[in-house]
């Protein structure tokens, strides 16, 4: 396999990244089978909390809400109050919607962190367009979902070959924070809410007697 010329080795830059949530809608969420509902919901909200923790701009978009796709996941909408919101009337590829592209451009940022439903359609089409437009794209695989494991995996391969970097929400946090001392309280709260084993580790550490 030849290496794509689109692939950038740049690390995520907290001052140059914007986060896009594409079509995390109630109807589409109910169709996903690539993750358990509990795991996918946790990961999506963890990414939203990560964006808030690091004060990154967010663009939230939905597609054809009046149809079976349904409204945005209520918990996500609550987390992202105040974020740029673009309800697309019907375009499958978010980059075919001028308002969505404008919202991204207005941030002035060139690194696009993206997650969505479904991975093989809504996410992939937007990612391929974003790469063509010159964005450095980071796909958060575990905050995205598809109708099957196969559909999810094939989509990730397609985006990776095209030049997108594949990440998890936890790796996004690690790359952005750079130093444990950046915001100890904020990071502790984020991990305690979204990583159960880490919550247990925090509790164990707090229970240890201090010498």
mmCIF file with all atom_site columns, C-alpha atoms in Angstrom:
data_model
loop_
_atom_site.group_PDB
_atom_site.id
_atom_site.type_symbol
_atom_site.label_atom_id
_atom_site.label_alt_id
_atom_site.label_comp_id
_atom_site.label_asym_id
_atom_site.label_entity_id
_atom_site.label_seq_id
_atom_site.pdbx_PDB_ins_code
_atom_site.Cartn_x
_atom_site.Cartn_y
_atom_site.Cartn_z
_atom_site.occupancy
_atom_site.B_iso_or_equiv
_atom_site.pdbx_formal_charge
_atom_site.auth_seq_id
_atom_site.auth_comp_id
_atom_site.auth_asym_id
_atom_site.auth_atom_id
_atom_site.pdbx_PDB_model_num
ATOM 1   C CA . UNK A 1 1   ? 0.000   0.000  0.000  1.00 0.00 ? 1   UNK A CA 1
ATOM 2   C CA . UNK A 1 2   ? 1.384   3.383  -0.939 1.00 0.00 ? 2   UNK A CA 1
ATOM 3   C CA . UNK A 1 3   ? 1.292   6.227  1.526  1.00 0.00 ? 3   UNK A CA 1
ATOM 4   C CA . UNK A 1 4   ? -1.236  8.931  0.686  1.00 0.00 ? 4   UNK A CA 1
ATOM 5   C CA . UNK A 1 5   ? 0.265   12.338 -0.060 1.00 0.00 ? 5   UNK A CA 1
ATOM 6   C CA . UNK A 1 6   ? -2.614  13.862 1.943  1.00 0.00 ? 6   UNK A CA 1
ATOM 7   C CA . UNK A 1 7   ? -1.461  12.397 5.232  1.00 0.00 ? 7   UNK A CA 1
ATOM 8   C CA . UNK A 1 8   ? -0.145  14.976 7.685  1.00 0.00 ? 8   UNK A CA 1
ATOM 9   C CA . UNK A 1 9   ? 2.034   14.022 10.611 1.00 0.00 ? 9   UNK A CA 1
ATOM 10  C CA . UNK A 1 10  ? 1.100   17.159 12.559 1.00 0.00 ? 10  UNK A CA 1
ATOM 11  C CA . UNK A 1 11  ? -0.123  16.678 16.100 1.00 0.00 ? 11  UNK A CA 1
ATOM 12  C CA . UNK A 1 12  ? -3.411  18.107 17.184 1.00 0.00 ? 12  UNK A CA 1
ATOM 13  C CA . UNK A 1 13  ? -3.076  21.762 18.070 1.00 0.00 ? 13  UNK A CA 1
ATOM 14  C CA . UNK A 1 14  ? -5.488  23.089 20.665 1.00 0.00 ? 14  UNK A CA 1
ATOM 15  C CA . UNK A 1 15  ? -5.343  26.525 19.008 1.00 0.00 ? 15  UNK A CA 1
ATOM 16  C CA . UNK A 1 16  ? -5.978  25.256 15.472 1.00 0.00 ? 16  UNK A CA 1
ATOM 17  C CA . UNK A 1 17  ? -8.643  22.561 15.952 1.00 0.00 ? 17  UNK A CA 1
ATOM 18  C CA . UNK A 1 18  ? -12.407 22.700 15.459 1.00 0.00 ? 18  UNK A CA 1
ATOM 19  C CA . UNK A 1 19  ? -14.745 19.821 16.342 1.00 0.00 ? 19  UNK A CA 1
ATOM 20  C CA . UNK A 1 20  ? -17.610 18.779 14.062 1.00 0.00 ? 20  UNK A CA 1
ATOM 21  C CA . UNK A 1 21  ? -20.443 16.536 15.237 1.00 0.00 ? 21  UNK A CA 1
ATOM 22  C CA . UNK A 1 22  ? -22.223 15.203 12.161 1.00 0.00 ? 22  UNK A CA 1
ATOM 23  C CA . UNK A 1 23  ? -25.723 13.732 12.381 1.00 0.00 ? 23  UNK A CA 1
ATOM 24  C CA . UNK A 1 24  ? -25.707 12.414 15.924 1.00 0.00 ? 24  UNK A CA 1
ATOM 25  C CA . UNK A 1 25  ? -29.484 12.183 15.696 1.00 0.00 ? 25  UNK A CA 1
ATOM 26  C CA . UNK A 1 26  ? -31.881 10.066 17.708 1.00 0.00 ? 26  UNK A CA 1
ATOM 27  C CA . UNK A 1 27  ? -33.183 8.085  14.760 1.00 0.00 ? 27  UNK A CA 1
ATOM 28  C CA . UNK A 1 28  ? -29.778 7.352  13.292 1.00 0.00 ? 28  UNK A CA 1
ATOM 29  C CA . UNK A 1 29  ? -28.376 6.526  16.722 1.00 0.00 ? 29  UNK A CA 1
ATOM 30  C CA . UNK A 1 30  ? -30.997 3.791  17.120 1.00 0.00 ? 30  UNK A CA 1
ATOM 31  C CA . UNK A 1 31  ? -29.738 2.115  13.930 1.00 0.00 ? 31  UNK A CA 1
ATOM 32  C CA . UNK A 1 32  ? -26.100 1.767  14.943 1.00 0.00 ? 32  UNK A CA 1
ATOM 33  C CA . UNK A 1 33  ? -24.740 -1.714 15.587 1.00 0.00 ? 33  UNK A CA 1
ATOM 34  C CA . UNK A 1 34  ? -20.985 -1.074 15.460 1.00 0.00 ? 34  UNK A CA 1
ATOM 35  C CA . UNK A 1 35  ? -20.978 -0.243 19.196 1.00 0.00 ? 35  UNK A CA 1
ATOM 36  C CA . UNK A 1 36  ? -23.330 -0.889 22.068 1.00 0.00 ? 36  UNK A CA 1
ATOM 37  C CA . UNK A 1 37  ? -25.710 2.048  22.625 1.00 0.00 ? 37  UNK A CA 1
ATOM 38  C CA . UNK A 1 38  ? -24.231 2.724  26.060 1.00 0.00 ? 38  UNK A CA 1
ATOM 39  C CA . UNK A 1 39  ? -20.664 2.803  24.785 1.00 0.00 ? 39  UNK A CA 1
ATOM 40  C CA . UNK A 1 40  ? -21.422 5.002  21.778 1.00 0.00 ? 40  UNK A CA 1
ATOM 41  C CA . UNK A 1 41  ? -23.436 7.470  23.865 1.00 0.00 ? 41  UNK A CA 1
ATOM 42  C CA . UNK A 1 42  ? -20.623 7.700  26.415 1.00 0.00 ? 42  UNK A CA 1
ATOM 43  C CA . UNK A 1 43  ? -17.991 8.286  23.740 1.00 0.00 ? 43  UNK A CA 1
ATOM 44  C CA . UNK A 1 44  ? -19.999 10.956 21.926 1.00 0.00 ? 44  UNK A CA 1
ATOM 45  C CA . UNK A 1 45  ? -20.619 12.858 25.155 1.00 0.00 ? 45  UNK A CA 1
ATOM 46  C CA . UNK A 1 46  ? -16.987 12.405 26.184 1.00 0.00 ? 46  UNK A CA 1
ATOM 47  C CA . UNK A 1 47  ? -15.884 14.068 22.946 1.00 0.00 ? 47  UNK A CA 1
ATOM 48  C CA . UNK A 1 48  ? -18.330 16.909 23.578 1.00 0.00 ? 48  UNK A CA 1
ATOM 49  C CA . UNK A 1 49  ? -16.970 17.362 27.098 1.00 0.00 ? 49  UNK A CA 1
ATOM 50  C CA . UNK A 1 50  ? -13.441 17.299 25.690 1.00 0.00 ? 50  UNK A CA 1
ATOM 51  C CA . UNK A 1 51  ? -14.284 20.131 23.311 1.00 0.00 ? 51  UNK A CA 1
ATOM 52  C CA . UNK A 1 52  ? -15.706 22.123 26.230 1.00 0.00 ? 52  UNK A CA 1
ATOM 53  C CA . UNK A 1 53  ? -12.738 21.389 28.482 1.00 0.00 ? 53  UNK A CA 1
ATOM 54  C CA . UNK A 1 54  ? -10.242 22.682 25.938 1.00 0.00 ? 54  UNK A CA 1
ATOM 55  C CA . UNK A 1 55  ? -12.546 25.499 24.784 1.00 0.00 ? 55  UNK A CA 1
ATOM 56  C CA . UNK A 1 56  ? -12.438 24.491 21.151 1.00 0.00 ? 56  UNK A CA 1
ATOM 57  C CA . UNK A 1 57  ? -15.030 25.771 18.680 1.00 0.00 ? 57  UNK A CA 1
ATOM 58  C CA . UNK A 1 58  ? -17.742 23.256 17.808 1.00 0.00 ? 58  UNK A CA 1
ATOM 59  C CA . UNK A 1 59  ? -20.005 22.897 14.780 1.00 0.00 ? 59  UNK A CA 1
ATOM 60  C CA . UNK A 1 60  ? -23.036 20.658 15.212 1.00 0.00 ? 60  UNK A CA 1
ATOM 61  C CA . UNK A 1 61  ? -24.983 19.614 12.129 1.00 0.00 ? 61  UNK A CA 1
ATOM 62  C CA . UNK A 1 62  ? -28.001 17.415 11.457 1.00 0.00 ? 62  UNK A CA 1
ATOM 63  C CA . UNK A 1 63  ? -29.636 16.101 8.293  1.00 0.00 ? 63  UNK A CA 1
ATOM 64  C CA . UNK A 1 64  ? -33.360 16.070 7.488  1.00 0.00 ? 64  UNK A CA 1
ATOM 65  C CA . UNK A 1 65  ? -34.527 16.260 11.099 1.00 0.00 ? 65  UNK A CA 1
ATOM 66  C CA . UNK A 1 66  ? -38.192 16.188 10.083 1.00 0.00 ? 66  UNK A CA 1
ATOM 67  C CA . UNK A 1 67  ? -37.754 12.698 8.640  1.00 0.00 ? 67  UNK A CA 1
ATOM 68  C CA . UNK A 1 68  ? -36.828 9.424  10.322 1.00 0.00 ? 68  UNK A CA 1
ATOM 69  C CA . UNK A 1 69  ? -33.327 10.658 11.163 1.00 0.00 ? 69  UNK A CA 1
ATOM 70  C CA . UNK A 1 70  ? -34.899 12.602 14.020 1.00 0.00 ? 70  UNK A CA 1
ATOM 71  C CA . UNK A 1 71  ? -33.551 15.458 16.155 1.00 0.00 ? 71  UNK A CA 1
ATOM 72  C CA . UNK A 1 72  ? -30.087 15.708 17.636 1.00 0.00 ? 72  UNK A CA 1
ATOM 73  C CA . UNK A 1 73  ? -29.463 13.438 20.628 1.00 0.00 ? 73  UNK A CA 1
ATOM 74  C CA . UNK A 1 74  ? -30.906 15.400 23.596 1.00 0.00 ? 74  UNK A CA 1
ATOM 75  C CA . UNK A 1 75  ? -27.861 14.886 25.809 1.00 0.00 ? 75  UNK A CA 1
ATOM 76  C CA . UNK A 1 76  ? -25.540 16.118 23.080 1.00 0.00 ? 76  UNK A CA 1
ATOM 77  C CA . UNK A 1 77  ? -27.643 19.193 22.437 1.00 0.00 ? 77  UNK A CA 1
ATOM 78  C CA . UNK A 1 78  ? -27.539 20.029 26.124 1.00 0.00 ? 78  UNK A CA 1
ATOM 79  C CA . UNK A 1 79  ? -23.758 19.599 26.234 1.00 0.00 ? 79  UNK A CA 1
ATOM 80  C CA . UNK A 1 80  ? -23.228 21.803 23.188 1.00 0.00 ? 80  UNK A CA 1
ATOM 81  C CA . UNK A 1 81  ? -25.500 24.732 23.937 1.00 0.00 ? 81  UNK A CA 1
ATOM 82  C CA . UNK A 1 82  ? -24.058 27.802 22.273 1.00 0.00 ? 82  UNK A CA 1
ATOM 83  C CA . UNK A 1 83  ? -22.210 25.838 19.594 1.00 0.00 ? 83  UNK A CA 1
ATOM 84  C CA . UNK A 1 84  ? -22.703 26.668 15.922 1.00 0.00 ? 84  UNK A CA 1
ATOM 85  C CA . UNK A 1 85  ? -25.696 24.639 14.754 1.00 0.00 ? 85  UNK A CA 1
ATOM 86  C CA . UNK A 1 86  ? -26.483 23.849 11.117 1.00 0.00 ? 86  UNK A CA 1
ATOM 87  C CA . UNK A 1 87  ? -29.654 21.826 10.420 1.00 0.00 ? 87  UNK A CA 1
ATOM 88  C CA . UNK A 1 88  ? -29.189 20.648 6.826  1.00 0.00 ? 88  UNK A CA 1
ATOM 89  C CA . UNK A 1 89  ? -32.487 20.393 4.941  1.00 0.00 ? 89  UNK A CA 1
ATOM 90  C CA . UNK A 1 90  ? -31.414 17.288 3.052  1.00 0.00 ? 90  UNK A CA 1
ATOM 91  C CA . UNK A 1 91  ? -27.794 17.227 1.888  1.00 0.00 ? 91  UNK A CA 1
ATOM 92  C CA . UNK A 1 92  ? -26.172 13.896 2.760  1.00 0.00 ? 92  UNK A CA 1
ATOM 93  C CA . UNK A 1 93  ? -22.644 15.307 2.552  1.00 0.00 ? 93  UNK A CA 1
ATOM 94  C CA . UNK A 1 94  ? -22.370 18.131 5.081  1.00 0.00 ? 94  UNK A CA 1
ATOM 95  C CA . UNK A 1 95  ? -19.829 19.838 2.810  1.00 0.00 ? 95  UNK A CA 1
ATOM 96  C CA . UNK A 1 96  ? -22.571 20.280 0.216  1.00 0.00 ? 96  UNK A CA 1
ATOM 97  C CA . UNK A 1 97  ? -24.228 22.687 2.660  1.00 0.00 ? 97  UNK A CA 1
ATOM 98  C CA . UNK A 1 98  ? -22.822 26.203 2.417  1.00 0.00 ? 98  UNK A CA 1
ATOM 99  C CA . UNK A 1 99  ? -23.813 27.121 5.980  1.00 0.00 ? 99  UNK A CA 1
ATOM 100 C CA . UNK A 1 100 ? -21.865 24.184 7.406  1.00 0.00 ? 100 UNK A CA 1
ATOM 101 C CA . UNK A 1 101 ? -18.737 24.978 5.407  1.00 0.00 ? 101 UNK A CA 1
ATOM 102 C CA . UNK A 1 102 ? -19.058 28.646 6.330  1.00 0.00 ? 102 UNK A CA 1
ATOM 103 C CA . UNK A 1 103 ? -19.325 27.788 10.031 1.00 0.00 ? 103 UNK A CA 1
ATOM 104 C CA . UNK A 1 104 ? -16.094 25.798 9.819  1.00 0.00 ? 104 UNK A CA 1
ATOM 105 C CA . UNK A 1 105 ? -14.283 28.461 7.825  1.00 0.00 ? 105 UNK A CA 1
ATOM 106 C CA . UNK A 1 106 ? -15.303 31.212 10.226 1.00 0.00 ? 106 UNK A CA 1
ATOM 107 C CA . UNK A 1 107 ? -13.359 29.544 13.020 1.00 0.00 ? 107 UNK A CA 1
ATOM 108 C CA . UNK A 1 108 ? -10.157 30.157 11.073 1.00 0.00 ? 108 UNK A CA 1
ATOM 109 C CA . UNK A 1 109 ? -8.947  26.695 12.045 1.00 0.00 ? 109 UNK A CA 1
ATOM 110 C CA . UNK A 1 110 ? -7.470  24.067 9.741  1.00 0.00 ? 110 UNK A CA 1
ATOM 111 C CA . UNK A 1 111 ? -7.536  20.939 11.900 1.00 0.00 ? 111 UNK A CA 1
ATOM 112 C CA . UNK A 1 112 ? -10.932 19.233 11.796 1.00 0.00 ? 112 UNK A CA 1
ATOM 113 C CA . UNK A 1 113 ? -11.811 16.737 14.512 1.00 0.00 ? 113 UNK A CA 1
ATOM 114 C CA . UNK A 1 114 ? -14.905 14.906 13.306 1.00 0.00 ? 114 UNK A CA 1
ATOM 115 C CA . UNK A 1 115 ? -17.310 12.228 14.485 1.00 0.00 ? 115 UNK A CA 1
ATOM 116 C CA . UNK A 1 116 ? -20.755 11.243 13.343 1.00 0.00 ? 116 UNK A CA 1
ATOM 117 C CA . UNK A 1 117 ? -23.418 8.768  12.319 1.00 0.00 ? 117 UNK A CA 1
ATOM 118 C CA . UNK A 1 118 ? -23.197 6.929  10.059 1.00 0.00 ? 118 UNK A CA 1
ATOM 119 C CA . UNK A 1 119 ? -19.473 6.363  9.711  1.00 0.00 ? 119 UNK A CA 1
ATOM 120 C CA . UNK A 1 120 ? -19.669 5.014  6.168  1.00 0.00 ? 120 UNK A CA 1
ATOM 121 C CA . UNK A 1 121 ? -21.933 7.741  4.766  1.00 0.00 ? 121 UNK A CA 1
ATOM 122 C CA . UNK A 1 122 ? -22.271 11.020 6.671  1.00 0.00 ? 122 UNK A CA 1
ATOM 123 C CA . UNK A 1 123 ? -18.768 10.936 8.160  1.00 0.00 ? 123 UNK A CA 1
ATOM 124 C CA . UNK A 1 124 ? -16.888 9.518  5.185  1.00 0.00 ? 124 UNK A CA 1
ATOM 125 C CA . UNK A 1 125 ? -18.353 11.877 2.599  1.00 0.00 ? 125 UNK A CA 1
ATOM 126 C CA . UNK A 1 126 ? -17.635 14.925 4.768  1.00 0.00 ? 126 UNK A CA 1
ATOM 127 C CA . UNK A 1 127 ? -14.101 13.736 5.540  1.00 0.00 ? 127 UNK A CA 1
ATOM 128 C CA . UNK A 1 128 ? -13.234 13.158 1.892  1.00 0.00 ? 128 UNK A CA 1
ATOM 129 C CA . UNK A 1 129 ? -14.524 16.636 1.044  1.00 0.00 ? 129 UNK A CA 1
ATOM 130 C CA . UNK A 1 130 ? -12.667 18.210 3.985  1.00 0.00 ? 130 UNK A CA 1
ATOM 131 C CA . UNK A 1 131 ? -9.398  16.643 2.861  1.00 0.00 ? 131 UNK A CA 1
ATOM 132 C CA . UNK A 1 132 ? -9.962  17.968 -0.638 1.00 0.00 ? 132 UNK A CA 1
ATOM 133 C CA . UNK A 1 133 ? -10.573 21.427 0.841  1.00 0.00 ? 133 UNK A CA 1
ATOM 134 C CA . UNK A 1 134 ? -7.215  21.336 2.612  1.00 0.00 ? 134 UNK A CA 1
ATOM 135 C CA . UNK A 1 135 ? -8.263  20.521 6.178  1.00 0.00 ? 135 UNK A CA 1
ATOM 136 C CA . UNK A 1 136 ? -6.160  18.198 8.314  1.00 0.00 ? 136 UNK A CA 1
ATOM 137 C CA . UNK A 1 137 ? -8.765  15.673 9.412  1.00 0.00 ? 137 UNK A CA 1
ATOM 138 C CA . UNK A 1 138 ? -8.847  13.604 12.601 1.00 0.00 ? 138 UNK A CA 1
ATOM 139 C CA . UNK A 1 139 ? -11.692 11.061 12.722 1.00 0.00 ? 139 UNK A CA 1
ATOM 140 C CA . UNK A 1 140 ? -12.831 9.987  16.188 1.00 0.00 ? 140 UNK A CA 1
ATOM 141 C CA . UNK A 1 141 ? -13.738 6.385  15.447 1.00 0.00 ? 141 UNK A CA 1
ATOM 142 C CA . UNK A 1 142 ? -15.334 5.445  18.760 1.00 0.00 ? 142 UNK A CA 1
ATOM 143 C CA . UNK A 1 143 ? -17.627 8.498  18.743 1.00 0.00 ? 143 UNK A CA 1
ATOM 144 C CA . UNK A 1 144 ? -18.911 7.475  15.317 1.00 0.00 ? 144 UNK A CA 1
ATOM 145 C CA . UNK A 1 145 ? -21.247 4.608  14.512 1.00 0.00 ? 145 UNK A CA 1
ATOM 146 C CA . UNK A 1 146 ? -22.530 2.560  11.610 1.00 0.00 ? 146 UNK A CA 1
ATOM 147 C CA . UNK A 1 147 ? -25.150 -0.081 10.881 1.00 0.00 ? 147 UNK A CA 1
ATOM 148 C CA . UNK A 1 148 ? -22.601 -2.890 11.273 1.00 0.00 ? 148 UNK A CA 1
ATOM 149 C CA . UNK A 1 149 ? -19.033 -3.586 12.353 1.00 0.00 ? 149 UNK A CA 1
ATOM 150 C CA . UNK A 1 150 ? -18.130 -4.200 8.718  1.00 0.00 ? 150 UNK A CA 1
ATOM 151 C CA . UNK A 1 151 ? -19.551 -0.870 7.552  1.00 0.00 ? 151 UNK A CA 1
ATOM 152 C CA . UNK A 1 152 ? -17.690 0.972  10.317 1.00 0.00 ? 152 UNK A CA 1
ATOM 153 C CA . UNK A 1 153 ? -14.392 -0.772 9.621  1.00 0.00 ? 153 UNK A CA 1
ATOM 154 C CA . UNK A 1 154 ? -14.526 -0.344 5.852  1.00 0.00 ? 154 UNK A CA 1
ATOM 155 C CA . UNK A 1 155 ? -15.294 3.364  6.270  1.00 0.00 ? 155 UNK A CA 1
ATOM 156 C CA . UNK A 1 156 ? -12.334 3.856  8.600  1.00 0.00 ? 156 UNK A CA 1
ATOM 157 C CA . UNK A 1 157 ? -10.028 2.144  6.115  1.00 0.00 ? 157 UNK A CA 1
ATOM 158 C CA . UNK A 1 158 ? -11.319 4.303  3.275  1.00 0.00 ? 158 UNK A CA 1
ATOM 159 C CA . UNK A 1 159 ? -10.797 7.538  5.236  1.00 0.00 ? 159 UNK A CA 1
ATOM 160 C CA . UNK A 1 160 ? -7.383  6.455  6.482  1.00 0.00 ? 160 UNK A CA 1
ATOM 161 C CA . UNK A 1 161 ? -6.180  5.643  2.977  1.00 0.00 ? 161 UNK A CA 1
ATOM 162 C CA . UNK A 1 162 ? -7.442  9.043  1.823  1.00 0.00 ? 162 UNK A CA 1
ATOM 163 C CA . UNK A 1 163 ? -5.316  10.791 4.448  1.00 0.00 ? 163 UNK A CA 1
ATOM 164 C CA . UNK A 1 164 ? -7.431  11.183 7.575  1.00 0.00 ? 164 UNK A CA 1
ATOM 165 C CA . UNK A 1 165 ? -5.885  10.339 10.928 1.00 0.00 ? 165 UNK A CA 1
ATOM 166 C CA . UNK A 1 166 ? -7.932  7.857  12.975 1.00 0.00 ? 166 UNK A CA 1
ATOM 167 C CA . UNK A 1 167 ? -8.227  8.436  16.713 1.00 0.00 ? 167 UNK A CA 1
ATOM 168 C CA . UNK A 1 168 ? -10.341 7.656  19.761 1.00 0.00 ? 168 UNK A CA 1
ATOM 169 C CA . UNK A 1 169 ? -11.787 10.322 22.056 1.00 0.00 ? 169 UNK A CA 1
ATOM 170 C CA . UNK A 1 170 ? -9.290  9.340  24.767 1.00 0.00 ? 170 UNK A CA 1
ATOM 171 C CA . UNK A 1 171 ? -6.354  9.769  22.394 1.00 0.00 ? 171 UNK A CA 1
ATOM 172 C CA . UNK A 1 172 ? -7.728  13.189 21.403 1.00 0.00 ? 172 UNK A CA 1
ATOM 173 C CA . UNK A 1 173 ? -7.648  14.193 25.078 1.00 0.00 ? 173 UNK A CA 1
ATOM 174 C CA . UNK A 1 174 ? -4.121  12.913 25.547 1.00 0.00 ? 174 UNK A CA 1
ATOM 175 C CA . UNK A 1 175 ? -2.790  14.691 22.496 1.00 0.00 ? 175 UNK A CA 1
ATOM 176 C CA . UNK A 1 176 ? -4.464  17.984 23.358 1.00 0.00 ? 176 UNK A CA 1
ATOM 177 C CA . UNK A 1 177 ? -3.578  18.122 27.052 1.00 0.00 ? 177 UNK A CA 1
ATOM 178 C CA . UNK A 1 178 ? 0.191   17.535 26.445 1.00 0.00 ? 178 UNK A CA 1
ATOM 179 C CA . UNK A 1 179 ? 0.838   17.908 30.176 1.00 0.00 ? 179 UNK A CA 1
ATOM 180 C CA . UNK A 1 180 ? -1.096  16.432 33.131 1.00 0.00 ? 180 UNK A CA 1
ATOM 181 C CA . UNK A 1 181 ? -0.788  19.781 34.882 1.00 0.00 ? 181 UNK A CA 1
ATOM 182 C CA . UNK A 1 182 ? -2.739  21.698 32.224 1.00 0.00 ? 182 UNK A CA 1
ATOM 183 C CA . UNK A 1 183 ? -6.031  21.313 34.113 1.00 0.00 ? 183 UNK A CA 1
ATOM 184 C CA . UNK A 1 184 ? -5.853  18.609 36.750 1.00 0.00 ? 184 UNK A CA 1
ATOM 185 C CA . UNK A 1 185 ? -9.363  19.172 38.085 1.00 0.00 ? 185 UNK A CA 1
ATOM 186 C CA . UNK A 1 186 ? -10.950 19.345 34.634 1.00 0.00 ? 186 UNK A CA 1
ATOM 187 C CA . UNK A 1 187 ? -9.193  16.230 33.378 1.00 0.00 ? 187 UNK A CA 1
ATOM 188 C CA . UNK A 1 188 ? -10.017 14.321 36.553 1.00 0.00 ? 188 UNK A CA 1
ATOM 189 C CA . UNK A 1 189 ? -13.690 15.191 36.199 1.00 0.00 ? 189 UNK A CA 1
ATOM 190 C CA . UNK A 1 190 ? -13.713 14.217 32.512 1.00 0.00 ? 190 UNK A CA 1
ATOM 191 C CA . UNK A 1 191 ? -12.112 10.840 33.151 1.00 0.00 ? 191 UNK A CA 1
ATOM 192 C CA . UNK A 1 192 ? -14.207 10.143 36.238 1.00 0.00 ? 192 UNK A CA 1
ATOM 193 C CA . UNK A 1 193 ? -17.396 10.603 34.228 1.00 0.00 ? 193 UNK A CA 1
ATOM 194 C CA . UNK A 1 194 ? -16.451 8.751  31.067 1.00 0.00 ? 194 UNK A CA 1
ATOM 195 C CA . UNK A 1 195 ? -13.806 6.131  31.973 1.00 0.00 ? 195 UNK A CA 1
ATOM 196 C CA . UNK A 1 196 ? -15.149 3.801  34.669 1.00 0.00 ? 196 UNK A CA 1
ATOM 197 C CA . UNK A 1 197 ? -11.802 2.073  35.420 1.00 0.00 ? 197 UNK A CA 1
ATOM 198 C CA . UNK A 1 198 ? -10.175 5.493  35.754 1.00 0.00 ? 198 UNK A CA 1
ATOM 199 C CA . UNK A 1 199 ? -12.943 6.575  38.125 1.00 0.00 ? 199 UNK A CA 1
ATOM 200 C CA . UNK A 1 200 ? -12.125 3.554  40.281 1.00 0.00 ? 200 UNK A CA 1
ATOM 201 C CA . UNK A 1 201 ? -8.425  4.408  40.117 1.00 0.00 ? 201 UNK A CA 1
ATOM 202 C CA . UNK A 1 202 ? -9.127  7.980  41.234 1.00 0.00 ? 202 UNK A CA 1
ATOM 203 C CA . UNK A 1 203 ? -11.248 6.742  44.129 1.00 0.00 ? 203 UNK A CA 1
ATOM 204 C CA . UNK A 1 204 ? -8.545  4.293  45.163 1.00 0.00 ? 204 UNK A CA 1
ATOM 205 C CA . UNK A 1 205 ? -5.886  6.981  45.079 1.00 0.00 ? 205 UNK A CA 1
ATOM 206 C CA . UNK A 1 206 ? -8.029  9.352  47.138 1.00 0.00 ? 206 UNK A CA 1
ATOM 207 C CA . UNK A 1 207 ? -8.621  6.669  49.755 1.00 0.00 ? 207 UNK A CA 1
ATOM 208 C CA . UNK A 1 208 ? -4.934  6.022  50.330 1.00 0.00 ? 208 UNK A CA 1
ATOM 209 C CA . UNK A 1 209 ? -3.559  7.493  53.559 1.00 0.00 ? 209 UNK A CA 1
ATOM 210 C CA . UNK A 1 210 ? -1.188  10.395 53.104 1.00 0.00 ? 210 UNK A CA 1
ATOM 211 C CA . UNK A 1 211 ? 2.210   10.064 54.749 1.00 0.00 ? 211 UNK A CA 1
#
